[in-house]
Amino acid sequence: MTPTDHCEDALTRTSTEEQWDAIVVGGGLGGLTCAAYLAVAGRRVLVLEQHDWAGGNSHVFRRRRAYEFDVGVHYLGDCGSDGVIPAVLTGLGAGDRVPFRELDPDCFDQIVIPGLTLDVPADWDEYLARLESVLPDDVEGLRTFTAICRAVGSEQRWAMLTDAELPEIVAGTAHVQAWSRRRLSELFDHCGLSTRARTVLAAQSPNYGMGPDVATVTTHAMVTDHYLRGAYVPVGGGQMLAATLIEVLEAHGGELRTRSRVASIDIADRVATGVRLTDGASLTAPLVISNADYRRTVLDLAGAEHFNPRIGRTTREATMGLPFATVYVALDRELTRRAEANIWWYDHEDIDELYRGLYAGEQPEDVRFLFVSVASLKNPGARHLCPPGHTNIQLMTMCPPGYRHWGVEQGPAEGGRYRREPAYLAEKQRFTDAVVRAGERVLGPFRDSITHLELASPLAQERYTLSTGGTPFGLATWGGTGARPDTATGVRGLYVVGQSTRYGSGVTGVMVSGIACAAQILGRPLLAEAHGGTVFGDPGRLPARGAGWDPLAVSRGAARRNARGLARVD
C-alpha cells in the first residue's frame, strides 16, 4: 500500500465515522445490549468505551499468566432454558455462544451467622422449609414474608416479559403495587420478624448494595426470585457476555472503540446531537445512549440545565449504593472445602447494625461481613482461572461511602491521585490483612499457600468504570422511595441504560435496561418477542471462534484487537 492509499483510507474512515445513527457512551453490558439490538435492526451504531476493553462490571483481568479473576460476575440467576439473559442473547442470534453452568440447586448460597448456617436452594418451597427449620420462633412471619416476596418477584418478571397493554399489567401486579414504594424493613415489621430472622433474610442484600432501611421490597423480591429460579455461571467467565454482544454489534455493521473517553454529550434546544471526546474529536448522531454513571451523565456529560429542573435537583440529592472492596486470592493448592456455593458470612446477627455503621462512615478494624466466591470450584477444570491443583478466590466486603477513610480527598474520575499516596497504601495494606483474616475464619488457614494477593478498592472501581463513589450498584435513592430513572430522559434523542435505571442493578437488570431502551427507540416489545423465540439477528454473520479465540481481545474492538499489552493465560 502506498502512502497515498494510507491517506485515502484514513479519509474514508473519518468520513464514515461521522455517519452514525446512534452513539453509545460506555461499553458496559447495558450499553452493549442496546447497541447490539439497534445494530441488528439496521442502525449504524458506535460504542465508545474509555477503558482498554469493554464489559463494565463483567470485566475480567489476568495476573502472572496463570490466573483470571472476574470483577463482577460471580453468579447469575434465571439462566435456564426459559431465562431472561438467554432470551436476550437468543434474540440477537447468539443464544448458543454463551453456555451457562448451573450451580448446585440444593445449595448455591450458604448463609453463615453465629450459631446458624442456611443452605439456600433454588426453590421457593424448600427455601421456606429450611428457613423454618433454622428459625422456628419466626415461622408465621417467614411464611408471610416469603409469600409476599414470591408474589412480587413473579409479578415483576411477568410484567417485564409480557407484551400486554398497561391496564392488563396493572391488573396483574397487585402485590407489586402494594409494596413497590415500601422499604424492606417495613415488610420485616409487617411480618413481626426477629433481629436474627431479618439478618438471615437480608444476608444476600449486598447483591444490590443497600440495607433494609433503604432497599424496597420489590428490589429484594426481584433479586431473590431471580436466584431461586436457579443460579448459574457463564462458562468461560463474565467477559464472554461482553464479547458475544460485541461480536453481534460488529457483525451487523457497528463499531466499538476503546480508549475513547467522552467529555460531553452535545445538546441543543433539548435535543441530543452527538458527543465530544476528551481528545477534542466531535461525533454527531440523532441518538445518544448513555451507559455512563447516571449522575455523571446528567450533571457532567450533558448538564443539568438541559433537563427538567426536578430531574437535576433529584439527581444532585441522590445517594448511591454502597461500594465494595474485593481481595483476589490465588493459592497453590486446592481447598479442603469442595462445595461450590457462595458464602455470605457475618460475625454477628444484626444486619441493621452493620448497615448503620457503614452509612455512618465507620471502617472497623475487623471485617464483619464477607462474601466468598471460589471461582475454581464453580467452573471446575477451567484452565483460564488457575493452573491444575490451584484455587481462585474472591473475598468481598462492603465499605463506607466516601474517600477519606482511604486517605484521599478526591476520586479518580475527577482526576484525584491515589495509587501511590502513602495514606492510601497504608490503608490498603491494613484492609487487605483484615479481609484475609476474615477469609481464614471462613475457609480455614490459607495464608501460607497464597501465590497472588490483590485488593481492588472502591477507588479502583471508580477508576475503571467512572462510577460515582466507586459503587457497582448505581443509585440507591433518587427522589421518592423506589423511584429510579427510565431509559428516556426528556431530552429528545438522549437515553440512559445501566445500573441506575428502573430495571435494577446486576447483570440481568442492566441487560434488560439495554433491550428495553432499544425497544423504546424501535417501538416494539423486543424482550417479550425474544423470550417468545423471535430471532432478530443473523447468526450466519457471526464470526467463527478458532482455537485462539479470546473474549478479552474481542472486547477491545476490531481496531485494537491485536494491539500490544493484552494479558494472556498460558
Coordinates of C-alpha atoms in Angstrom, one line a residue:
M1 CA 0.0 0.0 0.0
T2 CA 1.3 3.4 -0.9
P3 CA 1.4 6.5 1.4
T4 CA -1.4 7.9 -0.8
D5 CA -3.5 4.8 -0.2
H6 CA -3.0 5.2 3.6
C7 CA -4.2 8.8 3.4
E8 CA -7.3 7.9 1.3
D9 CA -8.1 5.1 3.6
A10 CA -7.9 7.4 6.7
L11 CA -10.1 10.0 5.0
T12 CA -12.7 7.3 4.1
R13 CA -12.7 6.1 7.7
T14 CA -13.1 9.6 9.1
S15 CA -16.0 10.3 6.8
T16 CA -17.7 7.0 7.6
E17 CA -17.3 7.6 11.4
E18 CA -19.4 10.7 11.2
Q19 CA -22.4 8.9 9.8
W20 CA -23.7 7.2 12.9
D21 CA -27.4 6.6 13.6
A22 CA -26.6 6.1 17.3
I23 CA -23.7 6.6 19.7
V24 CA -23.5 4.7 22.9
V25 CA -21.4 6.2 25.7
G26 CA -19.9 3.4 27.8
G27 CA -19.3 -0.2 26.9
G28 CA -21.0 -1.9 29.9
L29 CA -23.5 -4.7 29.4
G30 CA -26.4 -2.3 29.3
G31 CA -24.9 -0.2 26.5
L32 CA -23.6 -3.2 24.6
T33 CA -27.1 -4.9 24.7
C34 CA -28.8 -1.8 23.5
A35 CA -26.2 -1.3 20.8
A36 CA -26.4 -4.9 19.6
Y37 CA -30.2 -4.7 19.3
L38 CA -30.1 -1.4 17.4
A39 CA -27.4 -2.9 15.1
V40 CA -29.4 -6.0 14.2
A41 CA -32.3 -3.6 13.4
G42 CA -30.2 -1.9 10.8
R43 CA -28.9 1.1 12.7
R44 CA -25.3 2.1 12.4
V45 CA -24.1 2.1 16.0
L46 CA -20.8 3.4 17.6
V47 CA -19.9 2.4 21.1
L48 CA -17.3 4.5 22.9
E49 CA -15.5 3.0 25.9
Q50 CA -12.9 4.8 28.0
H51 CA -11.2 1.7 29.3
D52 CA -8.8 -0.7 27.4
W53 CA -11.7 -3.1 26.9
A54 CA -15.5 -3.1 27.2
G55 CA -17.6 -5.0 29.6
G56 CA -18.2 -2.8 32.6
N57 CA -18.7 -4.9 35.7
S58 CA -18.4 -8.1 33.6
H59 CA -14.7 -7.3 33.2
V60 CA -12.1 -9.9 33.9
F61 CA -8.4 -9.3 34.5
R62 CA -5.3 -11.6 34.4
R63 CA -2.3 -11.9 36.5
R64 CA 1.0 -13.8 36.4
R65 CA 0.0 -15.5 33.1
A66 CA -1.8 -18.0 35.4
Y67 CA -4.9 -16.5 36.8
E68 CA -8.1 -14.8 35.6
F69 CA -10.3 -13.0 38.0
D70 CA -14.0 -11.9 37.4
V71 CA -14.7 -8.4 38.7
G72 CA -18.5 -8.7 39.0
V73 CA -19.9 -11.8 37.5
H74 CA -19.8 -14.2 40.4
Y75 CA -23.1 -15.9 39.7
L76 CA -26.3 -15.1 37.7
G77 CA -29.9 -16.0 38.2
D78 CA -32.6 -17.3 35.9
C79 CA -30.4 -18.6 33.1
G80 CA -32.2 -21.8 32.3
S81 CA -33.9 -22.5 29.0
D82 CA -36.7 -20.0 29.9
G83 CA -34.3 -17.5 31.5
V84 CA -34.1 -13.8 30.8
I85 CA -30.4 -13.5 29.9
P86 CA -30.6 -16.5 27.5
A87 CA -33.6 -14.8 25.9
V88 CA -31.7 -11.5 25.4
L89 CA -28.9 -13.4 23.7
T90 CA -31.2 -15.7 21.6
G91 CA -33.0 -12.6 20.2
L92 CA -29.6 -11.5 18.8
G93 CA -29.0 -14.9 17.2
A94 CA -26.2 -15.6 19.8
G95 CA -28.0 -17.9 22.2
D96 CA -25.6 -20.8 21.7
R97 CA -22.5 -18.7 22.2
V98 CA -22.6 -18.3 26.0
P99 CA -23.2 -21.6 27.7
F100 CA -24.3 -21.4 31.4
R101 CA -23.4 -23.9 34.1
E102 CA -26.0 -24.3 36.9
L103 CA -24.6 -24.2 40.4
D104 CA -25.8 -26.9 42.9
P105 CA -29.6 -26.3 43.1
D106 CA -29.6 -27.8 46.6
C107 CA -27.2 -25.1 47.8
F108 CA -26.0 -22.3 45.6
D109 CA -25.6 -19.8 48.5
Q110 CA -24.7 -20.6 52.1
I111 CA -25.6 -18.0 54.8
V112 CA -23.5 -18.2 58.0
I113 CA -24.1 -16.2 61.1
P114 CA -23.1 -17.1 64.7
G115 CA -24.8 -20.4 65.6
L116 CA -26.7 -20.7 62.3
T117 CA -26.0 -22.0 58.8
L118 CA -28.6 -21.9 56.0
D119 CA -28.0 -23.7 52.7
V120 CA -30.1 -21.8 50.1
P121 CA -31.8 -24.0 47.5
A122 CA -33.1 -23.0 44.1
D123 CA -36.8 -23.5 45.1
W124 CA -39.2 -21.2 47.0
D125 CA -40.9 -24.0 48.9
E126 CA -37.7 -25.6 50.0
Y127 CA -36.3 -22.2 50.9
L128 CA -39.2 -21.6 53.2
A129 CA -38.9 -25.1 54.7
R130 CA -35.2 -24.5 55.5
L131 CA -35.9 -21.1 57.0
E132 CA -38.5 -22.5 59.3
S133 CA -36.1 -25.2 60.4
V134 CA -33.4 -22.8 61.5
L135 CA -35.7 -20.0 62.7
P136 CA -38.5 -21.9 64.5
D137 CA -39.7 -18.9 66.5
D138 CA -40.4 -16.9 63.3
V139 CA -42.4 -19.5 61.3
E140 CA -45.6 -17.4 60.8
G141 CA -43.7 -14.3 59.9
L142 CA -41.4 -16.3 57.5
R143 CA -44.5 -17.7 55.7
T144 CA -46.0 -14.2 55.3
F145 CA -42.6 -12.8 54.1
T146 CA -41.8 -15.4 51.5
A147 CA -45.4 -15.4 50.2
I148 CA -45.2 -11.7 49.6
C149 CA -41.7 -11.7 48.1
R150 CA -42.6 -14.7 45.9
A151 CA -45.7 -13.0 44.5
V152 CA -43.9 -9.7 44.0
G153 CA -40.9 -11.4 42.2
S154 CA -43.2 -13.4 40.0
E155 CA -45.4 -10.4 39.0
Q156 CA -42.3 -8.3 38.2
R157 CA -40.9 -11.0 36.0
W158 CA -44.2 -11.4 34.2
A159 CA -44.5 -7.7 33.7
M160 CA -41.0 -7.5 32.3
L161 CA -41.6 -10.3 29.8
T162 CA -45.1 -9.6 28.7
D163 CA -46.3 -7.5 25.7
A164 CA -49.6 -6.8 27.4
E165 CA -51.0 -3.3 27.5
L166 CA -50.7 -1.1 30.6
P167 CA -54.2 -1.8 32.0
E168 CA -53.6 -5.5 31.9
I169 CA -50.2 -5.1 33.6
V170 CA -51.7 -3.0 36.4
A171 CA -54.4 -5.6 36.9
G172 CA -51.8 -8.4 37.1
T173 CA -49.4 -6.8 39.5
A174 CA -51.4 -6.2 42.7
H175 CA -48.6 -7.2 45.0
V176 CA -46.0 -5.0 43.2
Q177 CA -48.3 -2.0 43.5
A178 CA -48.9 -2.7 47.2
W179 CA -45.2 -3.0 48.1
S180 CA -43.1 -1.1 45.4
R181 CA -42.9 2.1 47.5
R182 CA -42.2 0.4 50.8
R183 CA -38.9 -0.4 52.4
L184 CA -37.8 -3.9 53.1
S185 CA -37.6 -3.0 56.8
E186 CA -41.4 -2.2 56.6
L187 CA -42.1 -5.7 55.4
F188 CA -39.9 -7.1 58.3
D189 CA -42.0 -5.1 60.7
H190 CA -45.3 -6.2 59.0
C191 CA -44.2 -9.8 59.5
G192 CA -43.1 -9.3 63.1
L193 CA -39.7 -10.9 62.4
S194 CA -36.9 -11.2 64.9
T195 CA -33.5 -9.5 64.5
R196 CA -32.0 -12.9 63.8
A197 CA -34.5 -13.6 61.1
R198 CA -34.1 -10.2 59.5
T199 CA -30.4 -10.8 59.2
V200 CA -30.8 -14.2 57.6
L201 CA -33.4 -12.9 55.1
A202 CA -31.3 -9.8 54.2
A203 CA -28.0 -11.7 54.2
Q204 CA -27.8 -11.5 50.4
S205 CA -28.7 -7.8 50.3
P206 CA -25.1 -6.9 49.4
N207 CA -26.2 -8.2 46.0
Y208 CA -27.9 -4.8 45.5
G209 CA -25.7 -2.7 47.9
M210 CA -28.5 -1.4 50.2
G211 CA -29.6 -2.1 53.7
P212 CA -33.2 -2.9 54.6
D213 CA -33.9 0.7 55.6
V214 CA -33.0 1.8 52.0
A215 CA -33.9 -1.1 49.7
T216 CA -37.5 -1.5 48.6
V217 CA -39.5 -4.8 48.9
T218 CA -39.6 -5.0 45.1
T219 CA -35.8 -4.8 44.8
H220 CA -35.3 -7.5 47.4
A221 CA -38.0 -9.7 45.9
M222 CA -36.8 -9.4 42.4
V223 CA -33.2 -10.3 43.2
T224 CA -34.3 -13.2 45.5
D225 CA -36.8 -14.6 42.9
H226 CA -34.1 -14.2 40.3
Y227 CA -31.7 -16.6 42.0
L228 CA -34.3 -19.0 43.4
R229 CA -35.1 -19.8 39.7
G230 CA -31.6 -21.2 39.5
A231 CA -28.1 -19.8 40.0
Y232 CA -25.6 -20.1 37.1
V233 CA -22.1 -19.0 35.9
P234 CA -21.2 -18.3 32.3
V235 CA -18.7 -20.9 31.1
G236 CA -15.6 -19.0 30.2
G237 CA -16.2 -16.1 32.6
G238 CA -18.1 -12.8 32.7
Q239 CA -16.2 -11.4 29.7
M240 CA -18.0 -14.0 27.5
L241 CA -21.1 -11.9 27.8
A242 CA -19.5 -8.6 26.6
A243 CA -17.5 -10.4 23.8
T244 CA -20.6 -12.0 22.5
L245 CA -22.6 -8.7 22.3
I246 CA -19.6 -7.1 20.6
E247 CA -19.5 -9.8 18.0
V248 CA -23.1 -9.2 17.3
L249 CA -22.6 -5.4 17.1
E250 CA -19.6 -5.7 14.7
A251 CA -21.2 -8.4 12.6
H252 CA -24.1 -6.1 11.9
G253 CA -22.1 -3.0 10.9
G254 CA -21.5 -1.4 14.3
E255 CA -18.2 -0.5 15.9
L256 CA -16.6 -0.5 19.4
R257 CA -13.9 2.0 20.1
T258 CA -12.0 1.5 23.3
R259 CA -9.7 4.1 25.0
S260 CA -12.2 6.7 23.8
R261 CA -13.5 8.8 26.7
V262 CA -16.4 11.0 26.2
A263 CA -16.0 14.5 27.6
S264 CA -19.5 15.8 26.9
I265 CA -22.9 15.0 25.3
D266 CA -23.9 17.7 22.9
I267 CA -27.4 19.1 23.3
A268 CA -29.1 21.9 21.5
D269 CA -32.6 23.1 22.3
R270 CA -33.2 19.9 24.4
V271 CA -32.2 17.7 21.5
A272 CA -29.1 15.4 21.6
T273 CA -26.9 15.9 18.6
G274 CA -23.8 13.9 19.4
V275 CA -20.7 13.7 21.7
R276 CA -17.3 15.3 22.1
L277 CA -14.3 13.2 23.2
T278 CA -11.6 14.2 25.6
D279 CA -9.2 14.4 22.6
G280 CA -11.3 17.1 21.1
A281 CA -13.0 14.9 18.4
S282 CA -16.7 15.7 17.8
L283 CA -19.1 13.0 16.6
T284 CA -22.7 13.5 15.6
A285 CA -25.8 11.3 15.8
P286 CA -29.5 11.7 16.3
L287 CA -29.4 9.2 19.1
V288 CA -27.1 9.2 22.1
I289 CA -27.5 6.4 24.7
S290 CA -25.5 6.8 27.9
N291 CA -24.3 3.8 29.7
A292 CA -22.2 6.0 31.9
D293 CA -22.9 6.6 35.5
Y294 CA -26.3 8.3 35.8
R295 CA -25.2 11.2 38.0
R296 CA -22.2 11.9 35.7
T297 CA -24.5 11.7 32.7
V298 CA -26.9 14.3 33.9
L299 CA -24.7 16.6 35.9
D300 CA -21.4 16.5 34.0
L301 CA -21.6 15.0 30.5
A302 CA -24.9 16.6 29.5
G303 CA -25.5 19.3 32.1
A304 CA -28.5 19.6 34.4
E305 CA -29.7 22.8 32.6
H306 CA -30.9 20.6 29.7
F307 CA -33.3 18.6 31.9
N308 CA -36.5 19.2 33.8
P309 CA -35.4 21.1 36.9
R310 CA -36.8 18.3 39.1
I311 CA -34.5 15.8 37.5
G312 CA -31.5 18.0 38.1
R313 CA -32.4 18.6 41.7
T314 CA -33.3 14.9 42.4
T315 CA -30.0 13.8 40.8
R316 CA -27.9 16.2 42.9
E317 CA -29.6 14.9 46.0
A318 CA -29.4 11.2 45.1
T319 CA -27.4 8.7 47.1
M320 CA -25.5 5.8 45.7
G321 CA -25.4 2.1 46.5
L322 CA -22.6 1.1 48.9
P323 CA -19.1 0.5 47.4
F324 CA -17.3 -2.8 47.6
A325 CA -13.7 -3.8 48.1
T326 CA -12.5 -7.1 46.8
V327 CA -9.4 -9.2 47.6
Y328 CA -8.4 -11.5 44.8
V329 CA -6.6 -14.6 46.1
A330 CA -4.8 -17.4 44.3
L331 CA -3.5 -20.4 46.2
D332 CA -1.0 -23.1 45.0
R333 CA -3.2 -25.8 46.4
E334 CA -6.9 -26.9 46.4
L335 CA -9.2 -26.1 49.3
T336 CA -10.5 -28.8 51.6
R337 CA -13.9 -27.3 51.0
R338 CA -15.5 -28.8 47.9
A339 CA -18.9 -27.1 47.9
E340 CA -19.2 -24.6 45.1
A341 CA -21.8 -22.4 46.9
N342 CA -21.0 -18.7 47.6
I343 CA -20.7 -18.0 51.3
W344 CA -22.4 -15.0 53.0
W345 CA -20.6 -14.8 56.3
Y346 CA -21.4 -12.4 59.2
D347 CA -19.7 -12.3 62.6
H348 CA -22.9 -11.1 64.3
E349 CA -26.7 -11.4 63.9
D350 CA -27.8 -7.8 63.5
I351 CA -27.5 -6.7 59.9
D352 CA -29.2 -3.4 60.5
E353 CA -26.3 -2.5 62.9
L354 CA -23.8 -3.4 60.1
Y355 CA -25.5 -1.1 57.7
R356 CA -25.9 1.7 60.2
G357 CA -22.2 1.6 60.8
L358 CA -21.4 1.7 57.1
Y359 CA -23.7 4.6 56.4
A360 CA -22.1 6.4 59.4
G361 CA -18.7 6.1 57.8
E362 CA -17.3 3.5 60.2
Q363 CA -14.4 1.4 59.0
P364 CA -13.8 -1.1 61.9
E365 CA -10.5 -2.8 62.5
D366 CA -12.0 -6.2 61.7
V367 CA -14.2 -7.1 58.7
R368 CA -17.7 -8.0 59.9
F369 CA -19.2 -9.3 56.6
L370 CA -17.7 -11.3 53.8
F371 CA -18.9 -12.7 50.5
V372 CA -16.7 -15.6 49.5
S373 CA -16.7 -16.8 45.9
V374 CA -14.4 -19.7 44.9
A375 CA -14.4 -19.4 41.1
S376 CA -12.3 -22.5 40.5
L377 CA -15.0 -24.6 42.3
K378 CA -17.8 -23.1 40.2
N379 CA -16.0 -23.8 36.9
P380 CA -14.0 -26.9 37.8
G381 CA -11.1 -27.6 35.4
A382 CA -11.3 -24.2 33.8
R383 CA -7.7 -23.7 32.7
H384 CA -8.1 -19.9 32.4
L385 CA -8.9 -19.5 36.0
C386 CA -5.9 -21.1 37.5
P387 CA -3.4 -24.0 37.0
P388 CA -4.4 -27.5 37.9
G389 CA -4.3 -28.0 41.7
H390 CA -4.6 -24.3 42.4
T391 CA -7.5 -22.2 43.8
N392 CA -9.0 -18.9 42.6
I393 CA -11.0 -17.0 45.3
Q394 CA -12.7 -13.6 45.6
L395 CA -13.3 -12.2 49.1
M396 CA -15.6 -9.2 49.0
T397 CA -17.0 -6.8 51.6
M398 CA -18.9 -3.5 51.7
C399 CA -17.2 -0.2 52.5
P400 CA -18.5 3.1 53.8
P401 CA -19.1 5.7 51.1
G402 CA -16.6 8.4 50.5
Y403 CA -12.8 8.7 50.1
R404 CA -11.4 10.0 53.4
H405 CA -11.0 6.6 55.1
W406 CA -8.9 5.6 52.1
G407 CA -6.6 8.6 52.8
V408 CA -7.6 10.8 49.9
E409 CA -10.0 13.7 49.3
Q410 CA -10.9 13.2 45.6
G411 CA -11.8 10.3 43.4
P412 CA -10.0 9.3 40.2
A413 CA -13.0 10.2 38.0
E414 CA -12.3 13.9 38.9
G415 CA -8.6 13.4 38.4
G416 CA -7.7 12.6 42.0
R417 CA -4.4 10.7 42.5
Y418 CA -4.4 7.8 45.0
R419 CA -2.4 4.8 43.8
R420 CA 1.0 6.0 45.3
E421 CA -0.3 8.1 48.2
P422 CA 1.2 6.8 51.4
A423 CA -2.0 7.1 53.4
Y424 CA -3.9 5.1 50.7
L425 CA -1.2 2.4 50.6
A426 CA -1.2 2.0 54.3
E427 CA -5.0 1.7 54.5
K428 CA -4.9 -0.7 51.5
Q429 CA -2.5 -3.0 53.3
R430 CA -4.4 -2.8 56.6
F431 CA -7.7 -3.5 54.8
T432 CA -6.2 -6.4 52.9
D433 CA -4.9 -8.0 56.1
A434 CA -8.3 -7.6 57.7
V435 CA -10.1 -9.3 54.7
V436 CA -7.6 -12.2 54.7
R437 CA -8.1 -12.7 58.4
A438 CA -11.9 -12.9 57.9
G439 CA -11.4 -15.2 54.9
E440 CA -9.4 -17.6 57.1
R441 CA -12.2 -17.6 59.7
V442 CA -14.5 -18.8 56.9
L443 CA -12.3 -21.1 54.8
G444 CA -9.6 -22.1 57.3
P445 CA -5.9 -21.2 57.1
F446 CA -4.6 -20.4 53.7
R447 CA -2.1 -17.6 54.1
D448 CA 0.9 -19.8 53.6
S449 CA -0.4 -21.0 50.2
I450 CA -1.0 -17.6 48.6
T451 CA 0.6 -17.1 45.2
H452 CA -1.3 -13.9 44.3
L453 CA -3.0 -11.4 46.6
E454 CA -4.5 -8.1 45.3
L455 CA -7.0 -5.6 46.7
A456 CA -9.4 -3.7 44.4
S457 CA -10.7 -0.8 46.5
P458 CA -13.7 1.4 45.5
L459 CA -11.2 3.9 44.0
A460 CA -10.1 1.2 41.6
Q461 CA -13.8 0.5 40.7
E462 CA -14.2 4.3 40.0
R463 CA -11.1 4.5 38.0
Y464 CA -12.2 1.7 35.6
T465 CA -15.9 2.5 35.4
L466 CA -16.1 6.1 36.4
S467 CA -19.0 5.2 38.8
T468 CA -19.8 7.8 41.5
G469 CA -18.1 6.8 44.7
G470 CA -16.8 3.6 43.2
T471 CA -20.1 1.7 43.7
P472 CA -21.0 -1.1 41.2
F473 CA -24.7 -0.7 42.0
G474 CA -25.7 2.7 40.8
L475 CA -28.4 4.8 42.5
A476 CA -29.7 3.9 45.9
T477 CA -32.2 6.7 46.3
W478 CA -33.5 9.1 43.6
G479 CA -36.4 11.2 44.8
G480 CA -39.3 9.2 46.3
T481 CA -39.0 5.7 47.7
G482 CA -38.3 3.2 45.0
A483 CA -38.1 5.8 42.2
R484 CA -35.5 5.3 39.5
P485 CA -35.0 6.9 36.1
D486 CA -36.5 5.3 33.0
T487 CA -34.4 4.9 29.9
A488 CA -36.0 8.0 28.3
T489 CA -34.7 11.3 29.7
G490 CA -36.9 14.1 28.5
V491 CA -34.2 15.3 26.2
R492 CA -35.1 14.2 22.7
G493 CA -32.6 11.6 21.3
L494 CA -30.9 11.1 24.7
Y495 CA -31.4 7.8 26.6
V496 CA -29.8 6.1 29.6
V497 CA -29.2 2.5 30.4
G498 CA -27.4 0.7 33.2
Q499 CA -27.4 0.1 36.9
S500 CA -29.4 3.2 37.9
T501 CA -32.4 2.6 35.7
R502 CA -35.7 1.3 36.9
Y503 CA -34.8 -2.2 35.6
G504 CA -32.5 -2.7 38.6
S505 CA -28.8 -3.4 39.1
G506 CA -26.9 -6.6 38.5
V507 CA -26.1 -8.2 35.1
T508 CA -29.7 -9.1 34.3
G509 CA -31.0 -5.6 35.3
V510 CA -28.5 -3.8 33.1
M511 CA -29.1 -6.1 30.1
V512 CA -32.8 -5.7 30.4
S513 CA -32.3 -1.9 30.6
G514 CA -30.4 -2.2 27.3
I515 CA -33.1 -4.2 25.4
A516 CA -35.8 -2.0 27.0
C517 CA -34.1 1.1 25.7
A518 CA -33.8 -0.4 22.2
A519 CA -37.4 -1.3 22.4
Q520 CA -38.4 2.3 23.2
I521 CA -36.3 3.5 20.3
L522 CA -37.6 0.9 17.8
G523 CA -41.2 0.9 19.0
R524 CA -41.6 -2.9 19.6
P525 CA -41.6 -5.2 22.6
L526 CA -38.2 -6.7 21.9
L527 CA -37.8 -8.7 25.2
A528 CA -41.3 -10.2 25.0
E529 CA -40.6 -11.2 21.4
A530 CA -37.2 -12.6 22.1
H531 CA -38.4 -14.5 25.1
G532 CA -41.1 -15.9 22.8
G533 CA -38.5 -17.2 20.3
T534 CA -38.1 -14.3 17.8
V535 CA -34.6 -14.0 16.5
F536 CA -33.7 -10.5 15.2
G537 CA -30.1 -11.0 14.4
D538 CA -28.5 -13.1 11.7
P539 CA -26.5 -16.0 13.3
G540 CA -24.8 -16.5 9.9
R541 CA -23.0 -13.2 10.2
L542 CA -21.3 -14.1 13.5
P543 CA -17.6 -14.9 13.3
A544 CA -16.2 -18.4 13.9
R545 CA -14.3 -18.8 17.1
G546 CA -11.0 -20.5 16.5
A547 CA -8.6 -22.2 18.9
G548 CA -7.0 -19.0 19.9
W549 CA -10.3 -17.0 20.4
D550 CA -10.1 -14.7 23.4
P551 CA -13.1 -12.8 24.8
L552 CA -10.8 -10.2 26.3
A553 CA -9.2 -9.5 22.9
V554 CA -12.6 -9.3 21.2
S555 CA -13.7 -6.8 23.9
R556 CA -11.0 -4.3 22.8
G557 CA -12.9 -3.7 19.5
A558 CA -11.8 -4.7 16.0
A559 CA -9.4 -1.8 15.6
R560 CA -7.4 -2.7 18.7
R561 CA -7.9 -6.5 18.8
N562 CA -4.3 -7.3 18.1
A563 CA -2.8 -4.3 19.9
R564 CA 0.1 -4.9 22.3
G565 CA -0.3 -5.2 26.0
L566 CA -3.1 -7.8 26.3
A567 CA -2.5 -10.1 29.2
R568 CA -2.8 -13.8 28.5
V569 CA -3.1 -17.1 30.5
D570 CA -0.6 -19.7 29.5

